[in-house]
Coordinates of C-alpha atoms in Angstrom, one line a residue:
Chain A
M1 CA 0.0 0.0 0.0
S2 CA 1.3 3.4 -0.8
G3 CA -0.2 6.9 -1.3
F4 CA -3.6 6.6 -2.9
D5 CA -3.2 3.0 -4.1
K6 CA -5.4 1.2 -1.6
R7 CA -5.3 -2.2 -3.3
V8 CA -4.2 -5.2 -1.3
Y9 CA -3.8 -8.7 -2.7
S10 CA -4.6 -11.1 0.0
Y11 CA -7.3 -11.4 2.6
E12 CA -4.7 -11.8 5.3
E13 CA -3.4 -8.3 4.3
A14 CA -6.9 -7.0 4.0
M15 CA -7.7 -7.7 7.7
A16 CA -4.2 -7.1 9.1
G17 CA -4.5 -5.4 12.5
I18 CA -7.8 -6.9 13.7
E19 CA -7.5 -8.0 17.3
S20 CA -9.6 -9.6 19.9
G21 CA -11.9 -7.2 21.8
M22 CA -12.3 -4.9 18.8
T23 CA -15.6 -3.5 17.3
L24 CA -16.5 -4.5 13.8
V25 CA -19.2 -3.0 11.6
A26 CA -20.3 -5.0 8.6
G27 CA -22.5 -4.1 5.7
G28 CA -25.2 -6.3 4.3
F29 CA -28.9 -7.0 4.7
G30 CA -29.7 -10.7 5.3
L31 CA -27.1 -12.4 3.0
C32 CA -27.4 -9.6 0.4
G33 CA -24.3 -7.5 0.0
I34 CA -22.3 -9.1 2.8
P35 CA -18.5 -9.0 2.8
E36 CA -18.4 -12.8 2.8
N37 CA -14.7 -13.3 2.3
L38 CA -13.7 -10.7 4.9
I39 CA -16.0 -12.4 7.4
A40 CA -14.3 -15.7 6.6
E41 CA -10.9 -14.1 7.2
V42 CA -12.1 -12.9 10.6
K43 CA -13.1 -16.4 11.4
R44 CA -9.8 -17.8 10.2
R45 CA -7.9 -15.4 12.4
G46 CA -9.8 -16.7 15.5
V47 CA -10.1 -13.3 17.1
K48 CA -12.5 -13.3 20.1
D49 CA -14.7 -11.0 22.2
L50 CA -15.7 -9.0 19.2
T51 CA -18.5 -6.4 19.3
V52 CA -20.2 -6.7 15.9
I53 CA -22.6 -4.2 14.4
S54 CA -24.7 -5.4 11.5
N55 CA -28.4 -5.6 10.5
N56 CA -28.5 -9.4 10.8
C57 CA -26.1 -12.2 11.8
G58 CA -26.1 -14.2 8.6
V59 CA -27.3 -17.8 8.7
D60 CA -25.9 -21.0 10.2
G61 CA -22.6 -21.7 8.4
F62 CA -22.5 -18.5 6.2
G63 CA -21.9 -14.8 6.6
L64 CA -21.6 -13.6 10.2
G65 CA -23.1 -16.9 11.3
L66 CA -19.5 -18.2 10.7
L67 CA -18.3 -16.2 13.7
L68 CA -20.7 -17.9 16.0
E69 CA -19.2 -21.3 15.5
D70 CA -16.1 -20.5 17.6
K71 CA -18.0 -18.0 19.8
Q72 CA -16.0 -15.0 18.5
I73 CA -18.8 -12.5 19.1
K74 CA -19.3 -11.1 22.6
R75 CA -21.8 -8.4 21.8
F76 CA -24.1 -7.9 18.7
Y77 CA -26.0 -4.9 17.6
A78 CA -28.7 -5.8 15.0
S79 CA -32.3 -5.1 14.1
Y80 CA -33.3 -8.7 13.4
V81 CA -31.6 -12.0 14.3
G82 CA -34.3 -14.5 13.5
E83 CA -32.7 -16.6 10.8
N84 CA -30.0 -18.4 12.8
A85 CA -30.3 -21.3 15.1
L86 CA -26.8 -21.0 16.6
F87 CA -27.4 -17.4 17.3
E88 CA -30.7 -18.2 19.2
Q89 CA -28.9 -20.8 21.2
Q90 CA -26.0 -18.5 22.2
M91 CA -28.5 -15.8 23.0
L92 CA -30.5 -18.1 25.3
N93 CA -27.3 -19.3 27.0
D94 CA -26.2 -15.7 27.6
E95 CA -23.1 -16.3 25.6
I96 CA -23.8 -13.4 23.4
E97 CA -25.2 -10.0 24.4
V98 CA -27.7 -8.8 21.9
I99 CA -28.6 -5.1 21.6
L100 CA -31.6 -5.0 19.3
T101 CA -31.7 -1.7 17.5
P102 CA -34.4 -0.4 15.1
Q103 CA -33.2 -0.7 11.6
G104 CA -33.4 3.0 10.8
T105 CA -31.7 3.9 14.0
L106 CA -28.9 1.3 13.2
A107 CA -28.3 2.9 9.8
E108 CA -28.3 6.4 11.3
K109 CA -26.0 5.5 14.1
M110 CA -23.5 4.3 11.4
R111 CA -24.0 7.5 9.4
A112 CA -23.7 9.7 12.4
G113 CA -20.5 8.0 13.5
G114 CA -18.9 8.5 10.1
A115 CA -20.1 12.1 9.9
G116 CA -18.8 13.4 13.2
I117 CA -22.2 13.6 14.9
P118 CA -22.0 12.1 18.4
A119 CA -25.7 11.5 18.9
F120 CA -29.1 12.4 17.4
Y121 CA -32.7 12.5 18.5
T122 CA -35.3 10.2 16.9
A123 CA -38.9 9.4 17.5
T124 CA -38.2 5.8 16.7
G125 CA -38.5 3.7 19.9
Y126 CA -40.0 6.3 22.2
G127 CA -42.4 4.7 24.6
T128 CA -41.1 1.3 23.8
P129 CA -38.5 -0.9 25.6
I130 CA -35.8 0.6 23.2
G131 CA -36.4 4.0 24.7
E132 CA -36.0 3.0 28.3
G133 CA -33.2 4.8 30.1
K134 CA -32.5 7.1 27.2
E135 CA -32.6 10.8 27.3
V136 CA -36.0 12.2 26.0
R137 CA -36.6 15.6 24.6
V138 CA -39.7 17.2 23.2
F139 CA -39.5 19.1 19.9
N140 CA -42.7 20.7 18.5
G141 CA -44.8 18.7 20.9
R142 CA -43.3 15.3 19.9
H143 CA -41.1 13.0 22.0
Y144 CA -37.7 11.9 20.8
I145 CA -35.0 9.8 22.3
L146 CA -31.3 10.3 22.1
E147 CA -29.3 7.7 20.3
E148 CA -25.5 7.7 20.2
A149 CA -23.4 7.2 17.1
F150 CA -21.4 4.0 16.3
H151 CA -17.6 4.0 16.0
A152 CA -15.9 0.8 14.9
D153 CA -12.2 -0.3 14.8
F154 CA -12.9 -2.0 11.5
A155 CA -15.5 -1.6 8.9
I156 CA -16.0 -4.5 6.4
V157 CA -17.8 -3.7 3.3
K158 CA -18.9 -5.4 0.1
G159 CA -18.9 -3.3 -3.1
W160 CA -19.4 -4.1 -6.8
K161 CA -16.7 -2.1 -8.4
A162 CA -13.9 0.1 -7.1
D163 CA -10.8 1.8 -8.4
R164 CA -7.4 1.8 -6.7
Y165 CA -8.2 5.1 -5.1
G166 CA -10.9 3.4 -3.1
N167 CA -13.9 4.9 -4.9
V168 CA -16.7 2.4 -4.7
V169 CA -20.0 1.7 -6.3
Y170 CA -22.6 -0.8 -5.2
R171 CA -24.9 -2.9 -7.2
D172 CA -28.7 -2.9 -6.7
T173 CA -30.0 -3.7 -3.2
A174 CA -26.6 -5.1 -2.2
Q175 CA -25.9 -1.4 -1.3
N176 CA -28.1 -1.4 1.9
F177 CA -25.9 -0.7 4.9
N178 CA -22.5 -0.9 3.1
P179 CA -21.9 2.8 2.3
L180 CA -22.9 3.7 5.9
A181 CA -20.6 1.1 7.4
A182 CA -17.8 2.3 5.2
T183 CA -17.9 5.7 6.9
C184 CA -17.7 4.7 10.5
G185 CA -14.6 2.4 10.7
K186 CA -11.2 3.5 11.8
V187 CA -10.0 1.1 9.2
T188 CA -12.4 0.5 6.3
V189 CA -11.8 -2.5 4.1
V190 CA -13.9 -3.0 1.0
E191 CA -14.0 -6.2 -1.1
V192 CA -15.4 -5.9 -4.6
E193 CA -16.1 -8.0 -7.6
E194 CA -13.9 -5.9 -9.9
I195 CA -11.2 -3.4 -9.5
V196 CA -11.3 -1.1 -12.5
E197 CA -8.9 1.5 -13.9
P198 CA -9.2 5.0 -12.5
G199 CA -11.6 7.0 -14.7
E200 CA -13.8 4.1 -15.5
L201 CA -16.2 4.9 -12.7
R202 CA -18.0 8.2 -13.3
P203 CA -17.0 10.6 -10.5
D204 CA -20.7 11.7 -10.1
Q205 CA -21.8 8.2 -9.6
I206 CA -19.5 7.1 -6.9
H207 CA -21.4 5.9 -3.8
T208 CA -18.5 5.8 -1.4
P209 CA -15.7 8.2 -2.1
G210 CA -12.2 6.9 -1.6
I211 CA -11.5 9.2 1.4
F212 CA -13.5 6.7 3.6
V213 CA -11.7 3.7 2.3
D214 CA -8.3 2.3 3.5
R215 CA -8.0 -1.0 1.7
I216 CA -9.6 -2.5 -1.4
I217 CA -9.4 -6.1 -2.4
Q218 CA -10.9 -8.0 -5.4
G219 CA -12.6 -11.2 -4.6
T220 CA -14.9 -13.9 -5.8
F221 CA -18.3 -14.3 -4.2
E222 CA -20.8 -17.1 -3.6
K223 CA -23.7 -14.6 -3.1
R224 CA -25.9 -17.1 -1.4
I225 CA -29.7 -16.4 -1.7
E226 CA -31.6 -16.6 1.5
K227 CA -35.2 -16.8 0.1
R228 CA -35.4 -17.6 -3.5
T229 CA -38.8 -16.5 -4.6
V230 CA -39.9 -16.8 -8.3
R231 CA -43.0 -16.4 -10.4
E232 CA -43.9 -18.6 -13.3
G233 CA -42.1 -17.2 -16.4
Chain B
M1 CA -68.4 -14.0 8.0
A2 CA -65.0 -12.9 9.0
L3 CA -62.9 -11.6 6.2
T4 CA -60.3 -13.9 4.6
R5 CA -56.7 -12.7 4.4
E6 CA -57.3 -11.9 0.7
Q7 CA -60.4 -9.9 1.5
M8 CA -58.5 -7.9 4.1
A9 CA -55.8 -7.1 1.5
Q10 CA -58.6 -6.1 -0.9
R11 CA -60.2 -3.8 1.6
V12 CA -56.8 -2.1 2.4
A13 CA -56.2 -1.7 -1.3
Q14 CA -59.3 0.5 -1.5
E15 CA -57.4 3.1 0.4
L16 CA -54.7 3.4 -2.2
K17 CA -54.6 6.5 -4.3
D18 CA -52.9 7.2 -7.6
G19 CA -49.3 8.4 -7.0
F20 CA -49.0 6.9 -3.5
Y21 CA -45.6 5.7 -2.1
V22 CA -46.5 2.7 0.0
N23 CA -44.6 0.5 2.4
L24 CA -46.2 -3.0 2.9
G25 CA -45.2 -5.1 5.9
I26 CA -44.9 -8.9 5.9
G27 CA -48.0 -11.1 5.9
I28 CA -51.4 -9.7 4.9
P29 CA -49.9 -6.3 4.0
T30 CA -47.8 -8.0 1.3
L31 CA -51.0 -9.3 -0.3
V32 CA -52.3 -5.7 -0.8
A33 CA -50.0 -5.4 -3.8
N34 CA -52.2 -8.0 -5.6
Y35 CA -55.3 -5.8 -5.4
V36 CA -54.1 -2.4 -6.6
P37 CA -57.2 -1.0 -8.3
E38 CA -57.1 -0.5 -12.0
G39 CA -56.0 2.9 -13.2
I40 CA -54.0 3.5 -10.0
D41 CA -50.3 3.5 -9.9
V42 CA -48.4 3.1 -6.6
M43 CA -44.7 2.7 -5.9
L44 CA -43.8 0.1 -3.3
Q45 CA -41.1 1.1 -0.9
S46 CA -39.0 -1.8 0.5
E47 CA -36.9 -0.6 3.5
N48 CA -33.7 -2.4 2.6
G49 CA -33.4 0.3 -0.1
L50 CA -35.7 0.0 -3.0
L51 CA -38.5 2.3 -4.1
G52 CA -40.5 0.8 -7.0
M53 CA -40.4 -2.9 -6.1
G54 CA -41.6 -5.0 -9.0
R55 CA -42.8 -8.6 -9.3
F56 CA -41.0 -11.6 -8.2
P57 CA -38.4 -12.6 -10.8
T58 CA -38.7 -15.5 -13.2
E59 CA -36.2 -18.3 -12.7
D60 CA -33.9 -16.5 -15.3
E61 CA -34.2 -13.1 -13.7
V62 CA -33.2 -14.2 -10.2
D63 CA -30.4 -11.9 -8.9
P64 CA -28.9 -12.3 -5.4
D65 CA -28.2 -8.6 -5.3
M66 CA -31.9 -7.8 -5.7
I67 CA -34.1 -8.6 -2.7
N68 CA -36.9 -7.1 -0.7
A69 CA -37.2 -6.3 3.0
G70 CA -38.4 -9.9 3.6
K71 CA -35.2 -11.1 2.0
Q72 CA -37.1 -12.6 -1.0
T73 CA -35.7 -12.2 -4.5
V74 CA -37.5 -9.4 -6.4
T75 CA -37.3 -7.2 -9.4
A76 CA -37.3 -3.4 -9.8
R77 CA -40.1 -1.9 -11.9
P78 CA -39.5 0.9 -14.4
G79 CA -39.1 4.2 -12.5
A80 CA -37.5 2.4 -9.5
A81 CA -34.7 3.9 -7.4
I82 CA -32.2 2.1 -5.2
F83 CA -30.4 3.7 -2.2
D84 CA -28.7 3.0 1.1
S85 CA -30.4 2.1 4.4
A86 CA -30.0 5.6 5.9
E87 CA -31.7 7.2 2.9
S88 CA -34.4 4.6 3.0
F89 CA -35.2 5.4 6.6
A90 CA -35.0 9.1 5.9
M91 CA -38.0 8.5 3.6
I92 CA -39.7 6.5 6.3
R93 CA -38.9 8.5 9.4
G94 CA -39.2 11.8 7.5
G95 CA -42.8 11.1 6.7
H96 CA -42.4 10.9 2.9
V97 CA -44.2 7.5 2.6
D98 CA -47.9 8.1 1.9
L99 CA -49.2 4.9 3.4
T100 CA -47.8 2.2 5.6
V101 CA -49.6 -1.1 6.1
L102 CA -48.4 -3.5 8.9
G103 CA -49.5 -6.2 11.1
A104 CA -49.9 -6.2 14.9
F105 CA -50.4 -8.4 17.9
E106 CA -52.3 -5.7 19.8
V107 CA -53.5 -2.2 19.3
D108 CA -55.1 0.0 22.0
Q109 CA -57.5 2.9 22.1
E110 CA -54.7 5.4 22.5
G111 CA -53.2 4.3 19.2
N112 CA -50.3 2.3 20.8
I113 CA -49.2 -0.8 18.8
A114 CA -47.4 -4.0 20.0
S115 CA -46.1 -6.1 17.2
W116 CA -42.6 -7.2 17.8
M117 CA -42.1 -9.2 21.0
V118 CA -43.9 -11.6 23.3
P119 CA -42.2 -11.9 26.7
G120 CA -41.1 -15.5 27.3
K121 CA -40.9 -16.2 23.6
L122 CA -37.7 -15.9 21.6
I123 CA -37.1 -12.3 20.6
K124 CA -36.1 -12.0 16.9
G125 CA -36.0 -8.2 16.6
M126 CA -38.1 -5.3 15.4
G127 CA -36.4 -4.8 12.0
G128 CA -37.8 -1.6 10.6
A129 CA -41.2 -1.7 12.3
M130 CA -40.4 0.9 15.0
D131 CA -39.1 3.4 12.4
L132 CA -42.2 2.8 10.3
V133 CA -44.7 3.4 13.0
A134 CA -42.7 6.4 14.3
G135 CA -42.5 8.0 10.9
A136 CA -45.7 7.4 9.0
E137 CA -48.7 9.6 9.5
N138 CA -50.9 7.3 7.6
I139 CA -50.8 3.7 8.9
I140 CA -53.3 1.0 8.5
C141 CA -52.8 -1.9 10.9
T142 CA -54.1 -5.3 9.7
M143 CA -54.8 -8.0 12.3
T144 CA -57.4 -10.5 13.5
H145 CA -59.9 -8.9 15.8
A146 CA -59.5 -11.5 18.5
S147 CA -57.3 -14.5 19.3
K148 CA -58.3 -18.1 18.5
H149 CA -59.6 -18.2 22.0
G150 CA -61.8 -15.2 21.5
E151 CA -59.6 -12.7 23.5
S152 CA -59.8 -9.2 22.0
K153 CA -56.7 -7.7 20.5
L154 CA -58.2 -4.2 20.4
L155 CA -57.5 -3.2 23.9
E156 CA -57.9 -0.4 26.4
K157 CA -54.1 -0.6 26.9
C158 CA -51.6 -2.9 25.2
T159 CA -50.3 -5.6 27.4
L160 CA -47.2 -6.5 25.3
P161 CA -44.1 -4.3 24.9
L162 CA -44.8 -1.5 22.4
T163 CA -43.5 -1.0 18.9
G164 CA -44.7 2.6 19.0
A165 CA -46.8 4.9 21.1
G166 CA -49.8 6.8 19.9
C167 CA -49.1 6.3 16.3
I168 CA -52.0 4.1 14.9
N169 CA -55.2 5.7 13.7
R170 CA -56.7 3.1 11.4
V171 CA -57.2 -0.6 12.0
L172 CA -58.6 -3.2 9.7
T173 CA -59.5 -6.5 11.3
D174 CA -61.1 -9.6 9.9
L175 CA -64.4 -8.3 11.4
A176 CA -64.3 -4.5 11.0
Y177 CA -62.7 -1.3 9.8
L178 CA -62.1 1.1 12.7
E179 CA -60.5 4.5 13.3
I180 CA -58.8 5.6 16.6
E181 CA -59.6 9.0 17.8
D182 CA -59.5 10.8 21.2
G183 CA -59.0 7.6 23.1
A184 CA -61.5 5.4 21.5
F185 CA -62.1 3.0 18.6
I186 CA -64.7 4.2 16.2
L187 CA -66.5 1.5 14.2
K188 CA -66.6 2.6 10.6
E189 CA -67.5 -0.6 8.7
R190 CA -68.2 -4.2 9.4
A191 CA -67.3 -7.3 7.4
P192 CA -70.3 -8.6 5.4
G193 CA -72.5 -10.7 7.6
V194 CA -70.8 -9.7 10.8
S195 CA -73.1 -8.1 13.4
V196 CA -72.3 -5.0 15.4
E197 CA -73.0 -7.1 18.5
E198 CA -70.2 -9.5 17.7
I199 CA -67.7 -6.6 17.1
V200 CA -68.8 -5.0 20.4
E201 CA -68.3 -8.3 22.2
K202 CA -64.8 -8.8 20.8
T203 CA -63.6 -5.2 21.3
A204 CA -62.1 -4.8 24.8
G205 CA -61.1 -1.1 24.4
K206 CA -63.6 1.8 24.3
L207 CA -65.7 1.5 21.2
I208 CA -67.9 4.1 19.7
V209 CA -70.6 2.7 17.5
P210 CA -72.3 5.2 15.1
D211 CA -76.0 4.8 14.4
H212 CA -75.3 3.3 11.0
V213 CA -72.4 1.0 10.4
P214 CA -72.2 0.0 6.7
E215 CA -71.0 -3.3 5.5
M216 CA -67.8 -3.3 3.5
T217 CA -68.2 -3.7 -0.2
F218 CA -65.9 -5.5 -2.6
D219 CA -65.8 -5.2 -6.3

């Protein structure tokens, strides 16, 4: 790595520096747009006591579900964790602390963390168990709760195409949380399907500008489908 | 007769207006898309980041990068837009969605809704439901009027942990269409063949019954 060339050529190099006890934010919604090879590398390294922030926890044996097999996750922030038997088991055994976070709040906490905003007020969750113990303020007659931003040691992100400067575009709904996760990591690692020559991506169509990105790696992806639903052709 | 799931979806679809942006929850709300009245164009918002959700794909069209909020493979219709999760919830929280339809376990006369957890049962998470009920001004809640054992789900006060406080003003059950105003349910329509007495009996919250309660009509 040097200057603006953010390319790395092995997953080992891509995740260099991750340690036990760190906080990891990951893009993806269900299994769509997950950084599947970066997750596999976190598993391979065997780091433990991770705090993980992601909308879901993959499924058994794939995606973030891989990190459950060796109990690498200590605390998990997510909006929905219903697709995963191992997760349920570890939750029931108190082996993993789960902080359920409304989906929009989860996204905004990432965005705020990356944007230098320490906290924000939202009506989401007021009057529910999510609002308990949080500061409440009234604006224009409506109640809002204070939610704090996320900051992560590592952000792991799945893009479609990138250039060596770290400019990234996402494809279809595989975008989801990825551009937000990309902004709130101290070290942001993006794996993409294709690294293209600078200039190939139109500057006005970049989703994640390279300033947010530290490392780029080109990979191959399984892209497993969680709920294949089709109509008769 | 209590409404079928399809009839409930059909009744909700009567509330759609041309040019509406609509978010449909999982279950009966999803079925509403099948009954959009002719001559009306609506855009379906899927909170994972898709405005203009199309039909399910054919086998050849299946694309793992293209899913809906229920994680099913979908397509995008002409005129669709795709964006990140923060922008998606800016639409939702910011009140830009014209109509939200979602299910519930319980609703009460103050407009509180409980739809995401039952203590003692495994908690899976609220997904986007709390943001949806906090952000939308126009929500229709679809649910059965009472449990299998006849216990009302339209209550004076919700017993389950809330999804949102004071945010529901319209409820469609299998027996009736009701509005919530000033701490009471107002009976607006009844399902064909369902008596006002049955609805009164199965509504635990305060219920206002106007002199005339028309039956729902279906095309």
